[in-house]
PDB file of C-alpha atoms in Angstrom:
ATOM      1  CA  UNK A   1      35.016   6.962-101.846  1.00 47.00           C
ATOM      2  CA  UNK A   2      34.362   6.586 -98.154  1.00 58.00           C
ATOM      3  CA  UNK A   3      37.806   6.466 -95.911  1.00 66.00           C
ATOM      4  CA  UNK A   4      38.537   2.946 -94.608  1.00 73.00           C
ATOM      5  CA  UNK A   5      37.231   2.409 -91.158  1.00 86.00           C
ATOM      6  CA  UNK A   6      39.059   1.218 -88.281  1.00 92.00           C
ATOM      7  CA  UNK A   7      38.644  -2.271 -87.265  1.00 97.00           C
ATOM      8  CA  UNK A   8      37.724  -3.598 -83.744  1.00 98.00           C
ATOM      9  CA  UNK A   9      40.857  -4.916 -81.977  1.00 98.00           C
ATOM     10  CA  UNK A  10      40.319  -8.260 -80.248  1.00 99.00           C
ATOM     11  CA  UNK A  11      43.314  -9.441 -78.275  1.00 98.00           C
ATOM     12  CA  UNK A  12      44.386 -11.548 -75.768  1.00 98.00           C
ATOM     13  CA  UNK A  13      45.448 -11.046 -71.989  1.00 98.00           C
ATOM     14  CA  UNK A  14      47.373 -14.080 -70.775  1.00 98.00           C
ATOM     15  CA  UNK A  15      46.508 -13.465 -66.995  1.00 96.00           C
ATOM     16  CA  UNK A  16      50.239 -13.210 -65.935  1.00 94.00           C
ATOM     17  CA  UNK A  17      49.614 -10.007 -64.226  1.00 90.00           C
ATOM     18  CA  UNK A  18      46.757 -10.611 -62.187  1.00 88.00           C
ATOM     19  CA  UNK A  19      46.306  -9.224 -58.577  1.00 86.00           C
ATOM     20  CA  UNK A  20      46.321 -12.226 -56.968  1.00 89.00           C
ATOM     21  CA  UNK A  21      49.012 -14.827 -58.215  1.00 89.00           C
ATOM     22  CA  UNK A  22      47.441 -17.802 -56.965  1.00 91.00           C
ATOM     23  CA  UNK A  23      44.686 -16.932 -59.592  1.00 92.00           C
ATOM     24  CA  UNK A  24      46.980 -16.801 -62.684  1.00 92.00           C
ATOM     25  CA  UNK A  25      46.240 -20.056 -64.124  1.00 92.00           C
ATOM     26  CA  UNK A  26      42.805 -19.018 -64.613  1.00 95.00           C
ATOM     27  CA  UNK A  27      43.011 -15.318 -65.107  1.00 97.00           C
ATOM     28  CA  UNK A  28      43.153 -14.878 -68.606  1.00 98.00           C
ATOM     29  CA  UNK A  29      40.907 -12.667 -70.699  1.00 98.00           C
ATOM     30  CA  UNK A  30      39.665 -12.244 -74.269  1.00 99.00           C
ATOM     31  CA  UNK A  31      39.550  -8.478 -75.151  1.00 98.00           C
ATOM     32  CA  UNK A  32      38.012  -6.131 -77.476  1.00 98.00           C
ATOM     33  CA  UNK A  33      38.513  -2.336 -77.968  1.00 97.00           C
ATOM     34  CA  UNK A  34      39.457   0.132 -80.778  1.00 96.00           C
ATOM     35  CA  UNK A  35      42.321   2.164 -82.066  1.00 94.00           C
ATOM     36  CA  UNK A  36      40.566   5.240 -80.936  1.00 91.00           C
ATOM     37  CA  UNK A  37      39.317   4.677 -77.600  1.00 85.00           C
ATOM     38  CA  UNK A  38      40.794   3.613 -74.115  1.00 81.00           C
ATOM     39  CA  UNK A  39      37.978   1.355 -73.102  1.00 89.00           C
ATOM     40  CA  UNK A  40      38.073  -2.196 -73.209  1.00 94.00           C
ATOM     41  CA  UNK A  41      35.265  -4.644 -72.900  1.00 97.00           C
ATOM     42  CA  UNK A  42      35.875  -8.245 -71.899  1.00 98.00           C
ATOM     43  CA  UNK A  43      34.616 -11.049 -74.109  1.00 98.00           C
ATOM     44  CA  UNK A  44      35.614 -14.142 -72.168  1.00 98.00           C
ATOM     45  CA  UNK A  45      37.010 -14.350 -68.412  1.00 98.00           C
ATOM     46  CA  UNK A  46      38.802 -16.590 -66.136  1.00 97.00           C
ATOM     47  CA  UNK A  47      40.508 -18.089 -69.314  1.00 98.00           C
ATOM     48  CA  UNK A  48      43.542 -20.790 -68.869  1.00 98.00           C
ATOM     49  CA  UNK A  49      46.502 -19.133 -70.332  1.00 98.00           C
ATOM     50  CA  UNK A  50      44.825 -18.102 -73.490  1.00 98.00           C
ATOM     51  CA  UNK A  51      47.192 -17.120 -76.228  1.00 99.00           C
ATOM     52  CA  UNK A  52      46.162 -17.240 -80.012  1.00 99.00           C
ATOM     53  CA  UNK A  53      42.968 -15.429 -81.462  1.00 99.00           C
ATOM     54  CA  UNK A  54      41.707 -14.742 -85.072  1.00 99.00           C
ATOM     55  CA  UNK A  55      38.503 -13.613 -86.139  1.00 99.00           C
ATOM     56  CA  UNK A  56      35.933 -15.133 -89.005  1.00 99.00           C
ATOM     57  CA  UNK A  57      34.114 -12.651 -90.729  1.00 98.00           C
ATOM     58  CA  UNK A  58      32.339 -15.345 -92.515  1.00 98.00           C
ATOM     59  CA  UNK A  59      30.658 -16.519 -89.274  1.00 98.00           C
ATOM     60  CA  UNK A  60      31.367 -13.316 -87.057  1.00 98.00           C
ATOM     61  CA  UNK A  61      32.973 -15.655 -84.335  1.00 99.00           C
ATOM     62  CA  UNK A  62      36.106 -14.859 -82.624  1.00 99.00           C
ATOM     63  CA  UNK A  63      38.328 -17.969 -81.976  1.00 99.00           C
ATOM     64  CA  UNK A  64      41.201 -18.112 -79.635  1.00 99.00           C
ATOM     65  CA  UNK A  65      43.162 -21.126 -77.969  1.00 99.00           C
ATOM     66  CA  UNK A  66      43.908 -21.758 -74.268  1.00 99.00           C
ATOM     67  CA  UNK A  67      46.900 -23.574 -73.175  1.00 98.00           C
ATOM     68  CA  UNK A  68      45.932 -24.774 -70.034  1.00 96.00           C
ATOM     69  CA  UNK A  69      47.475 -25.804 -66.891  1.00 92.00           C
ATOM     70  CA  UNK A  70      49.924 -27.506 -66.425  1.00 91.00           C
ATOM     71  CA  UNK A  71      51.864 -27.176 -69.499  1.00 90.00           C
ATOM     72  CA  UNK A  72      53.533 -30.436 -69.174  1.00 89.00           C
ATOM     73  CA  UNK A  73      50.472 -32.500 -70.228  1.00 92.00           C
ATOM     74  CA  UNK A  74      47.527 -31.942 -72.921  1.00 96.00           C
ATOM     75  CA  UNK A  75      45.232 -29.139 -71.665  1.00 95.00           C
ATOM     76  CA  UNK A  76      44.980 -27.197 -74.272  1.00 98.00           C
ATOM     77  CA  UNK A  77      41.601 -26.197 -75.874  1.00 99.00           C
ATOM     78  CA  UNK A  78      40.005 -23.847 -78.670  1.00 99.00           C
ATOM     79  CA  UNK A  79      36.617 -21.849 -77.742  1.00 99.00           C
ATOM     80  CA  UNK A  80      34.678 -19.242 -79.895  1.00 99.00           C
ATOM     81  CA  UNK A  81      32.492 -16.587 -79.317  1.00 99.00           C
ATOM     82  CA  UNK A  82      30.626 -13.363 -81.293  1.00 98.00           C
ATOM     83  CA  UNK A  83      31.753 -10.208 -80.976  1.00 98.00           C
ATOM     84  CA  UNK A  84      29.322  -9.561 -77.957  1.00 97.00           C
ATOM     85  CA  UNK A  85      30.830 -12.281 -75.959  1.00 98.00           C
ATOM     86  CA  UNK A  86      27.514 -14.424 -76.601  1.00 97.00           C
ATOM     87  CA  UNK A  87      27.157 -17.337 -78.278  1.00 96.00           C
ATOM     88  CA  UNK A  88      30.064 -19.162 -76.637  1.00 97.00           C
ATOM     89  CA  UNK A  89      31.168 -22.899 -78.115  1.00 98.00           C
ATOM     90  CA  UNK A  90      33.735 -25.129 -77.569  1.00 99.00           C
ATOM     91  CA  UNK A  91      35.419 -26.042 -80.524  1.00 99.00           C
ATOM     92  CA  UNK A  92      38.348 -28.428 -79.369  1.00 99.00           C
ATOM     93  CA  UNK A  93      37.779 -29.811 -75.754  1.00 98.00           C
ATOM     94  CA  UNK A  94      40.347 -29.416 -73.129  1.00 97.00           C
ATOM     95  CA  UNK A  95      43.190 -32.107 -73.617  1.00 97.00           C
ATOM     96  CA  UNK A  96      42.272 -32.759 -77.477  1.00 98.00           C
ATOM     97  CA  UNK A  97      45.315 -30.400 -78.061  1.00 98.00           C
ATOM     98  CA  UNK A  98      48.590 -29.965 -75.790  1.00 98.00           C
ATOM     99  CA  UNK A  99      49.561 -26.342 -75.828  1.00 98.00           C
ATOM    100  CA  UNK A 100      47.806 -24.408 -78.610  1.00 99.00           C
ATOM    101  CA  UNK A 101      49.471 -21.191 -79.521  1.00 99.00           C
ATOM    102  CA  UNK A 102      48.943 -18.850 -82.528  1.00 99.00           C
ATOM    103  CA  UNK A 103      45.439 -19.718 -84.243  1.00 98.00           C
ATOM    104  CA  UNK A 104      44.684 -18.577 -87.662  1.00 99.00           C
ATOM    105  CA  UNK A 105      41.170 -18.562 -89.417  1.00 99.00           C
ATOM    106  CA  UNK A 106      41.212 -19.294 -92.953  1.00 99.00           C
ATOM    107  CA  UNK A 107      37.743 -18.237 -94.028  1.00 98.00           C
ATOM    108  CA  UNK A 108      38.184 -19.014 -97.930  1.00 97.00           C
ATOM    109  CA  UNK A 109      38.227 -22.993 -96.845  1.00 98.00           C
ATOM    110  CA  UNK A 110      36.478 -22.889 -93.607  1.00 98.00           C
ATOM    111  CA  UNK A 111      39.500 -24.116 -91.959  1.00 99.00           C
ATOM    112  CA  UNK A 112      41.432 -23.367 -88.473  1.00 99.00           C
ATOM    113  CA  UNK A 113      44.787 -23.633 -88.159  1.00 99.00           C
ATOM    114  CA  UNK A 114      47.103 -23.597 -85.041  1.00 99.00           C
ATOM    115  CA  UNK A 115      50.675 -24.343 -83.774  1.00 99.00           C
ATOM    116  CA  UNK A 116      50.645 -26.816 -80.744  1.00 99.00           C
ATOM    117  CA  UNK A 117      53.981 -25.886 -79.017  1.00 98.00           C
ATOM    118  CA  UNK A 118      54.533 -28.849 -76.783  1.00 98.00           C
ATOM    119  CA  UNK A 119      52.523 -30.965 -78.871  1.00 98.00           C
ATOM    120  CA  UNK A 120      55.279 -30.440 -81.399  1.00 98.00           C
ATOM    121  CA  UNK A 121      52.711 -30.004 -84.221  1.00 98.00           C
ATOM    122  CA  UNK A 122      50.906 -27.541 -86.652  1.00 99.00           C
ATOM    123  CA  UNK A 123      47.160 -28.655 -86.957  1.00 99.00           C
ATOM    124  CA  UNK A 124      43.912 -28.132 -88.821  1.00 99.00           C
ATOM    125  CA  UNK A 125      40.555 -28.390 -88.395  1.00 99.00           C
ATOM    126  CA  UNK A 126      36.998 -27.231 -89.579  1.00 99.00           C
ATOM    127  CA  UNK A 127      35.617 -24.374 -87.955  1.00 99.00           C
ATOM    128  CA  UNK A 128      33.315 -26.346 -85.706  1.00 98.00           C
ATOM    129  CA  UNK A 129      36.328 -28.583 -84.646  1.00 98.00           C
ATOM    130  CA  UNK A 130      35.705 -31.752 -87.069  1.00 99.00           C
ATOM    131  CA  UNK A 131      38.195 -33.097 -89.054  1.00 99.00           C
ATOM    132  CA  UNK A 132      41.401 -32.391 -86.914  1.00 99.00           C
ATOM    133  CA  UNK A 133      44.386 -33.079 -88.981  1.00 98.00           C
ATOM    134  CA  UNK A 134      48.199 -33.094 -88.266  1.00 99.00           C
ATOM    135  CA  UNK A 135      50.135 -31.172 -90.773  1.00 99.00           C
ATOM    136  CA  UNK A 136      53.321 -30.863 -89.434  1.00 99.00           C
ATOM    137  CA  UNK A 137      55.033 -33.076 -86.603  1.00 98.00           C
ATOM    138  CA  UNK A 138      58.238 -32.233 -85.238  1.00 98.00           C
ATOM    139  CA  UNK A 139      58.396 -35.179 -82.812  1.00 97.00           C
ATOM    140  CA  UNK A 140      56.801 -37.217 -80.106  1.00 97.00           C
ATOM    141  CA  UNK A 141      55.347 -35.468 -77.780  1.00 95.00           C
ATOM    142  CA  UNK A 142      55.036 -38.691 -75.510  1.00 95.00           C
ATOM    143  CA  UNK A 143      58.759 -38.515 -75.066  1.00 95.00           C
ATOM    144  CA  UNK A 144      59.860 -36.064 -72.358  1.00 95.00           C
ATOM    145  CA  UNK A 145      63.473 -35.323 -74.053  1.00 96.00           C
ATOM    146  CA  UNK A 146      61.468 -34.360 -77.405  1.00 97.00           C
ATOM    147  CA  UNK A 147      58.399 -32.237 -75.850  1.00 96.00           C
ATOM    148  CA  UNK A 148      61.188 -30.310 -73.915  1.00 96.00           C
ATOM    149  CA  UNK A 149      63.411 -29.816 -76.729  1.00 97.00           C
ATOM    150  CA  UNK A 150      62.120 -25.978 -77.713  1.00 98.00           C
ATOM    151  CA  UNK A 151      63.764 -26.321 -81.115  1.00 98.00           C
ATOM    152  CA  UNK A 152      60.947 -28.509 -81.733  1.00 98.00           C
ATOM    153  CA  UNK A 153      58.141 -26.036 -80.643  1.00 98.00           C
ATOM    154  CA  UNK A 154      55.949 -24.946 -83.401  1.00 99.00           C
ATOM    155  CA  UNK A 155      54.340 -21.408 -82.317  1.00 99.00           C
ATOM    156  CA  UNK A 156      53.332 -19.030 -85.192  1.00 99.00           C
ATOM    157  CA  UNK A 157      51.563 -20.035 -88.415  1.00 99.00           C
ATOM    158  CA  UNK A 158      49.933 -18.156 -91.443  1.00 99.00           C
ATOM    159  CA  UNK A 159      49.130 -18.961 -94.754  1.00 99.00           C
ATOM    160  CA  UNK A 160      49.968 -17.668 -98.411  1.00 98.00           C
ATOM    161  CA  UNK A 161      47.163 -18.749-100.644  1.00 98.00           C
ATOM    162  CA  UNK A 162      48.874 -17.081-103.690  1.00 97.00           C
ATOM    163  CA  UNK A 163      51.838 -19.531-103.371  1.00 98.00           C
ATOM    164  CA  UNK A 164      50.043 -22.642-101.991  1.00 98.00           C
ATOM    165  CA  UNK A 165      52.374 -22.638 -98.865  1.00 99.00           C
ATOM    166  CA  UNK A 166      52.072 -22.324 -95.066  1.00 99.00           C
ATOM    167  CA  UNK A 167      54.767 -20.776 -92.869  1.00 99.00           C
ATOM    168  CA  UNK A 168      55.319 -21.584 -89.148  1.00 99.00           C
ATOM    169  CA  UNK A 169      58.003 -20.904 -86.622  1.00 99.00           C
ATOM    170  CA  UNK A 170      60.012 -23.190 -84.322  1.00 98.00           C
ATOM    171  CA  UNK A 171      60.871 -20.753 -81.794  1.00 98.00           C
ATOM    172  CA  UNK A 172      63.828 -22.522 -79.975  1.00 97.00           C
ATOM    173  CA  UNK A 173      65.041 -21.812 -76.575  1.00 96.00           C
ATOM    174  CA  UNK A 174      64.200 -18.592 -74.845  1.00 95.00           C
ATOM    175  CA  UNK A 175      66.791 -15.990 -75.802  1.00 94.00           C
ATOM    176  CA  UNK A 176      68.646 -18.645 -77.787  1.00 95.00           C
ATOM    177  CA  UNK A 177      69.662 -17.581 -80.934  1.00 95.00           C
ATOM    178  CA  UNK A 178      68.203 -20.972 -82.656  1.00 96.00           C
ATOM    179  CA  UNK A 179      64.641 -19.885 -83.931  1.00 97.00           C
ATOM    180  CA  UNK A 180      63.870 -20.827 -87.382  1.00 98.00           C
ATOM    181  CA  UNK A 181      60.918 -20.391 -89.976  1.00 99.00           C
ATOM    182  CA  UNK A 182      59.746 -23.146 -91.980  1.00 99.00           C
ATOM    183  CA  UNK A 183      57.464 -23.364 -94.851  1.00 99.00           C
ATOM    184  CA  UNK A 184      55.490 -26.265 -96.636  1.00 99.00           C
ATOM    185  CA  UNK A 185      52.562 -26.631 -99.106  1.00 99.00           C
ATOM    186  CA  UNK A 186      49.295 -25.897 -97.292  1.00 98.00           C
ATOM    187  CA  UNK A 187      47.883 -29.301 -98.868  1.00 97.00           C
ATOM    188  CA  UNK A 188      49.675 -32.641 -98.943  1.00 97.00           C
ATOM    189  CA  UNK A 189      51.443 -34.142-101.981  1.00 96.00           C
ATOM    190  CA  UNK A 190      49.761 -37.248-103.126  1.00 97.00           C
ATOM    191  CA  UNK A 191      50.576 -40.163-100.776  1.00 97.00           C
ATOM    192  CA  UNK A 192      52.252 -37.952 -97.850  1.00 98.00           C
ATOM    193  CA  UNK A 193      51.197 -36.916 -94.485  1.00 98.00           C
ATOM    194  CA  UNK A 194      52.574 -35.457 -91.645  1.00 98.00           C
ATOM    195  CA  UNK A 195      54.890 -38.489 -90.959  1.00 95.00           C
ATOM    196  CA  UNK A 196      56.432 -38.775 -94.312  1.00 97.00           C
ATOM    197  CA  UNK A 197      56.046 -35.398 -96.123  1.00 97.00           C
ATOM    198  CA  UNK A 198      58.796 -33.990 -98.331  1.00 97.00           C
ATOM    199  CA  UNK A 199      58.090 -30.685 -98.847  1.00 98.00           C
ATOM    200  CA  UNK A 200      59.097 -29.046 -95.652  1.00 98.00           C
ATOM    201  CA  UNK A 201      61.807 -26.388 -96.004  1.00 98.00           C
ATOM    202  CA  UNK A 202      63.683 -24.118 -93.633  1.00 98.00           C
ATOM    203  CA  UNK A 203      63.927 -20.541 -94.993  1.00 98.00           C
ATOM    204  CA  UNK A 204      65.422 -18.598 -92.126  1.00 98.00           C
ATOM    205  CA  UNK A 205      67.379 -19.944 -89.054  1.00 97.00           C
ATOM    206  CA  UNK A 206      69.545 -18.925 -86.224  1.00 97.00           C
ATOM    207  CA  UNK A 207      67.034 -16.237 -85.284  1.00 98.00           C
ATOM    208  CA  UNK A 208      67.064 -14.850 -81.715  1.00 97.00           C
ATOM    209  CA  UNK A 209      63.110 -16.318 -81.132  1.00 98.00           C
ATOM    210  CA  UNK A 210      60.485 -15.872 -83.575  1.00 98.00           C
ATOM    211  CA  UNK A 211      57.066 -16.039 -82.707  1.00 99.00           C
ATOM    212  CA  UNK A 212      53.902 -15.300 -84.343  1.00 99.00           C
ATOM    213  CA  UNK A 213      53.599 -14.462 -88.367  1.00 99.00           C
ATOM    214  CA  UNK A 214      51.344 -12.634 -90.748  1.00 99.00           C
ATOM    215  CA  UNK A 215      51.483 -12.368 -94.454  1.00 99.00           C
ATOM    216  CA  UNK A 216      50.555  -9.314 -96.730  1.00 99.00           C
ATOM    217  CA  UNK A 217      49.694 -11.578-100.030  1.00 98.00           C
ATOM    218  CA  UNK A 218      49.469  -8.083-102.110  1.00 97.00           C
ATOM    219  CA  UNK A 219      53.103  -7.309-101.599  1.00 98.00           C
ATOM    220  CA  UNK A 220      54.098 -10.869-101.030  1.00 98.00           C
ATOM    221  CA  UNK A 221      55.783 -10.071 -97.613  1.00 99.00           C
ATOM    222  CA  UNK A 222      55.954 -12.210 -94.513  1.00 99.00           C
ATOM    223  CA  UNK A 223      55.781 -10.108 -90.977  1.00 99.00           C
ATOM    224  CA  UNK A 224      56.803 -11.752 -87.605  1.00 99.00           C
ATOM    225  CA  UNK A 225      57.422 -11.007 -84.168  1.00 99.00           C
ATOM    226  CA  UNK A 226      60.681 -11.863 -82.259  1.00 98.00           C
ATOM    227  CA  UNK A 227      60.691 -12.124 -78.344  1.00 97.00           C
ATOM    228  CA  UNK A 228      64.416 -12.867 -78.327  1.00 94.00           C
ATOM    229  CA  UNK A 229      67.338 -11.100 -76.938  1.00 92.00           C
ATOM    230  CA  UNK A 230      68.151  -7.614 -77.952  1.00 90.00           C
ATOM    231  CA  UNK A 231      69.772  -6.197 -80.204  1.00 92.00           C
ATOM    232  CA  UNK A 232      68.105  -8.217 -82.901  1.00 93.00           C
ATOM    233  CA  UNK A 233      64.929  -9.815 -80.616  1.00 94.00           C
ATOM    234  CA  UNK A 234      62.156  -7.760 -79.206  1.00 96.00           C
ATOM    235  CA  UNK A 235      61.544  -6.901 -82.487  1.00 98.00           C
ATOM    236  CA  UNK A 236      58.748  -6.579 -85.494  1.00 98.00           C
ATOM    237  CA  UNK A 237      60.714  -8.025 -88.906  1.00 99.00           C
ATOM    238  CA  UNK A 238      59.696  -8.738 -92.316  1.00 99.00           C
ATOM    239  CA  UNK A 239      60.822 -10.642 -95.611  1.00 99.00           C
ATOM    240  CA  UNK A 240      59.944 -10.605 -99.181  1.00 98.00           C
ATOM    241  CA  UNK A 241      58.474 -14.498 -99.670  1.00 98.00           C
ATOM    242  CA  UNK A 242      60.176 -14.673-103.070  1.00 97.00           C
ATOM    243  CA  UNK A 243      63.651 -13.744-101.509  1.00 97.00           C
ATOM    244  CA  UNK A 244      63.248 -16.754 -99.413  1.00 97.00           C
ATOM    245  CA  UNK A 245      64.662 -20.369-100.507  1.00 96.00           C
ATOM    246  CA  UNK A 246      65.173 -23.568 -98.659  1.00 96.00           C
ATOM    247  CA  UNK A 247      68.398 -23.271 -96.912  1.00 94.00           C
ATOM    248  CA  UNK A 248      70.998 -26.173 -95.343  1.00 90.00           C
ATOM    249  CA  UNK A 249      70.948 -25.529 -91.484  1.00 85.00           C
ATOM    250  CA  UNK A 250      74.367 -27.178 -90.998  1.00 83.00           C
ATOM    251  CA  UNK A 251      76.177 -25.143 -93.558  1.00 86.00           C
ATOM    252  CA  UNK A 252      74.643 -21.940 -94.316  1.00 90.00           C
ATOM    253  CA  UNK A 253      75.470 -18.878 -91.950  1.00 92.00           C
ATOM    254  CA  UNK A 254      72.871 -17.688 -89.503  1.00 94.00           C
ATOM    255  CA  UNK A 255      70.056 -15.471 -91.329  1.00 96.00           C
ATOM    256  CA  UNK A 256      70.954 -11.693 -90.437  1.00 96.00           C
ATOM    257  CA  UNK A 257      69.170  -8.565 -90.915  1.00 96.00           C
ATOM    258  CA  UNK A 258      69.903  -6.558 -94.089  1.00 95.00           C
ATOM    259  CA  UNK A 259      71.071  -9.514 -95.853  1.00 95.00           C
ATOM    260  CA  UNK A 260      68.194 -11.950 -95.167  1.00 97.00           C
ATOM    261  CA  UNK A 261      65.393 -10.088 -93.642  1.00 98.00           C
ATOM    262  CA  UNK A 262      64.766  -6.539 -92.503  1.00 98.00           C
ATOM    263  CA  UNK A 263      63.990  -5.456 -88.905  1.00 98.00           C
ATOM    264  CA  UNK A 264      61.468  -2.938 -88.688  1.00 98.00           C
ATOM    265  CA  UNK A 265      60.590  -2.219 -85.280  1.00 98.00           C
ATOM    266  CA  UNK A 266      63.005  -2.737 -81.953  1.00 96.00           C
ATOM    267  CA  UNK A 267      62.548  -2.547 -78.178  1.00 94.00           C
ATOM    268  CA  UNK A 268      58.996  -4.624 -78.201  1.00 94.00           C
ATOM    269  CA  UNK A 269      59.534  -5.733 -74.566  1.00 91.00           C
ATOM    270  CA  UNK A 270      58.389  -9.394 -75.584  1.00 94.00           C
ATOM    271  CA  UNK A 271      57.054  -9.007 -78.730  1.00 97.00           C
ATOM    272  CA  UNK A 272      54.266 -11.668 -79.151  1.00 98.00           C
ATOM    273  CA  UNK A 273      50.939 -10.637 -81.409  1.00 99.00           C
ATOM    274  CA  UNK A 274      50.975  -9.113 -84.765  1.00 99.00           C
ATOM    275  CA  UNK A 275      48.359  -8.442 -87.289  1.00 99.00           C
ATOM    276  CA  UNK A 276      48.122  -6.554 -90.500  1.00 99.00           C
ATOM    277  CA  UNK A 277      45.447  -4.049 -91.238  1.00 98.00           C
ATOM    278  CA  UNK A 278      45.786  -3.773 -94.995  1.00 98.00           C
ATOM    279  CA  UNK A 279      42.888  -1.725 -95.381  1.00 97.00           C
ATOM    280  CA  UNK A 280      44.297   1.107 -93.495  1.00 97.00           C
ATOM    281  CA  UNK A 281      48.039   0.157 -93.946  1.00 98.00           C
ATOM    282  CA  UNK A 282      49.012  -0.694 -90.489  1.00 98.00           C
ATOM    283  CA  UNK A 283      50.747  -3.272 -88.195  1.00 99.00           C
ATOM    284  CA  UNK A 284      49.364  -3.992 -84.960  1.00 99.00           C
ATOM    285  CA  UNK A 285      51.409  -5.691 -82.242  1.00 99.00           C
ATOM    286  CA  UNK A 286      51.159  -6.897 -78.827  1.00 98.00           C
ATOM    287  CA  UNK A 287      53.688  -7.690 -76.166  1.00 97.00           C
ATOM    288  CA  UNK A 288      54.040  -9.528 -72.589  1.00 96.00           C
ATOM    289  CA  UNK A 289      55.118  -6.208 -71.335  1.00 94.00           C
ATOM    290  CA  UNK A 290      51.548  -5.059 -71.546  1.00 95.00           C
ATOM    291  CA  UNK A 291      50.909  -2.887 -74.662  1.00 97.00           C
ATOM    292  CA  UNK A 292      49.099  -2.821 -77.808  1.00 98.00           C
ATOM    293  CA  UNK A 293      50.949  -0.893 -80.496  1.00 97.00           C
ATOM    294  CA  UNK A 294      50.225   0.347 -84.128  1.00 98.00           C
ATOM    295  CA  UNK A 295      52.844   1.200 -86.648  1.00 98.00           C
ATOM    296  CA  UNK A 296      52.986   2.018 -90.214  1.00 98.00           C
ATOM    297  CA  UNK A 297      53.664  -0.921 -92.372  1.00 98.00           C
ATOM    298  CA  UNK A 298      57.337   0.212 -92.582  1.00 98.00           C
ATOM    299  CA  UNK A 299      57.600   0.213 -88.988  1.00 98.00           C
ATOM    300  CA  UNK A 300      57.498   3.934 -88.226  1.00 98.00           C
ATOM    301  CA  UNK A 301      55.192   6.278 -86.642  1.00 98.00           C
ATOM    302  CA  UNK A 302      54.684   3.966 -83.409  1.00 98.00           C
ATOM    303  CA  UNK A 303      51.115   4.597 -81.687  1.00 97.00           C
ATOM    304  CA  UNK A 304      50.389   3.089 -78.447  1.00 97.00           C
ATOM    305  CA  UNK A 305      46.849   2.404 -78.027  1.00 97.00           C
ATOM    306  CA  UNK A 306      46.801   0.370 -74.365  1.00 96.00           C
ATOM    307  CA  UNK A 307      49.191  -0.170 -71.857  1.00 93.00           C
ATOM    308  CA  UNK A 308      49.435  -1.601 -68.273  1.00 88.00           C
ATOM    309  CA  UNK A 309      46.118  -3.311 -68.711  1.00 87.00           C
ATOM    310  CA  UNK A 310      47.444  -6.974 -68.878  1.00 93.00           C
ATOM    311  CA  UNK A 311      50.112  -9.357 -70.266  1.00 96.00           C
ATOM    312  CA  UNK A 312      49.130  -9.314 -74.125  1.00 98.00           C
ATOM    313  CA  UNK A 313      49.462 -12.251 -76.480  1.00 98.00           C
ATOM    314  CA  UNK A 314      47.893 -12.802 -79.625  1.00 98.00           C
ATOM    315  CA  UNK A 315      45.831  -9.965 -81.677  1.00 99.00           C
ATOM    316  CA  UNK A 316      43.340 -10.051 -84.708  1.00 99.00           C
ATOM    317  CA  UNK A 317      40.909  -7.673 -86.215  1.00 99.00           C
ATOM    318  CA  UNK A 318      37.440  -7.443 -87.116  1.00 98.00           C
ATOM    319  CA  UNK A 319      35.961  -4.960 -89.479  1.00 97.00           C
ATOM    320  CA  UNK A 320      32.019  -4.327 -88.845  1.00 92.00           C
TER     321      UNK A 320
END
């Protein structure tokens, strides 16, 4: 049997480290590399605060989200291209979404999921951008007091088809210890929509600052990055899905490692992106400090693949 091949790594440089600070708003890049070489190729340059990224094996397209500037008004967009940087397409035009963050391709159903931070929503659309739906609505972004409430900010999203559930993070204030992870059905219950759905459950709360998610369906585990304060933040974490249950946020004690979940990796320096390489049994992760790292699935054996080449956010893998 052939050994599993390494994937291509596609990841986001937000552009915050640009040499000319006046260009930061449009200095983002979509990059592609490998786990074994230090070279990087740019798929798309001059991006406006890119953040989320994923790859569709079915279409051969890389999809990414741009938050846009300024962040106070809807300026977000979603684009795609192939692995050569060609066949560039606009999936959601600037302003259709507010501040799109983690982005997820569901090739099984030809859908694209994303969190819209200041938009206070989790969204879903077809891979061509049509049929845009609001799945989760945590507030009214036209109201300044709600739009600025970081406990309402949806950031990371992942799916468990095996259980029919969607998971997302609401990160809370920076380093604030008020982050939460929620779940709901992937599809609405009959007669329900984002405004009246009754299936939303908080499953972890008072986390440092949870960001992006990924799920290993085989082991039934949810992984996430957290960019909150040390000692529990700046970390990669994991929990078994069957360990999670709905909690009463007002009466339950804070979720705590060793009891409610496990901390796998610490000292990540503003951890953001995460993607599981289940073929080779690795975790790939990024941080705003400018590194792309690889770990075993238990968090051991760290390998730094790229460093000091950008301010990195989302990451995805392409097996070709």
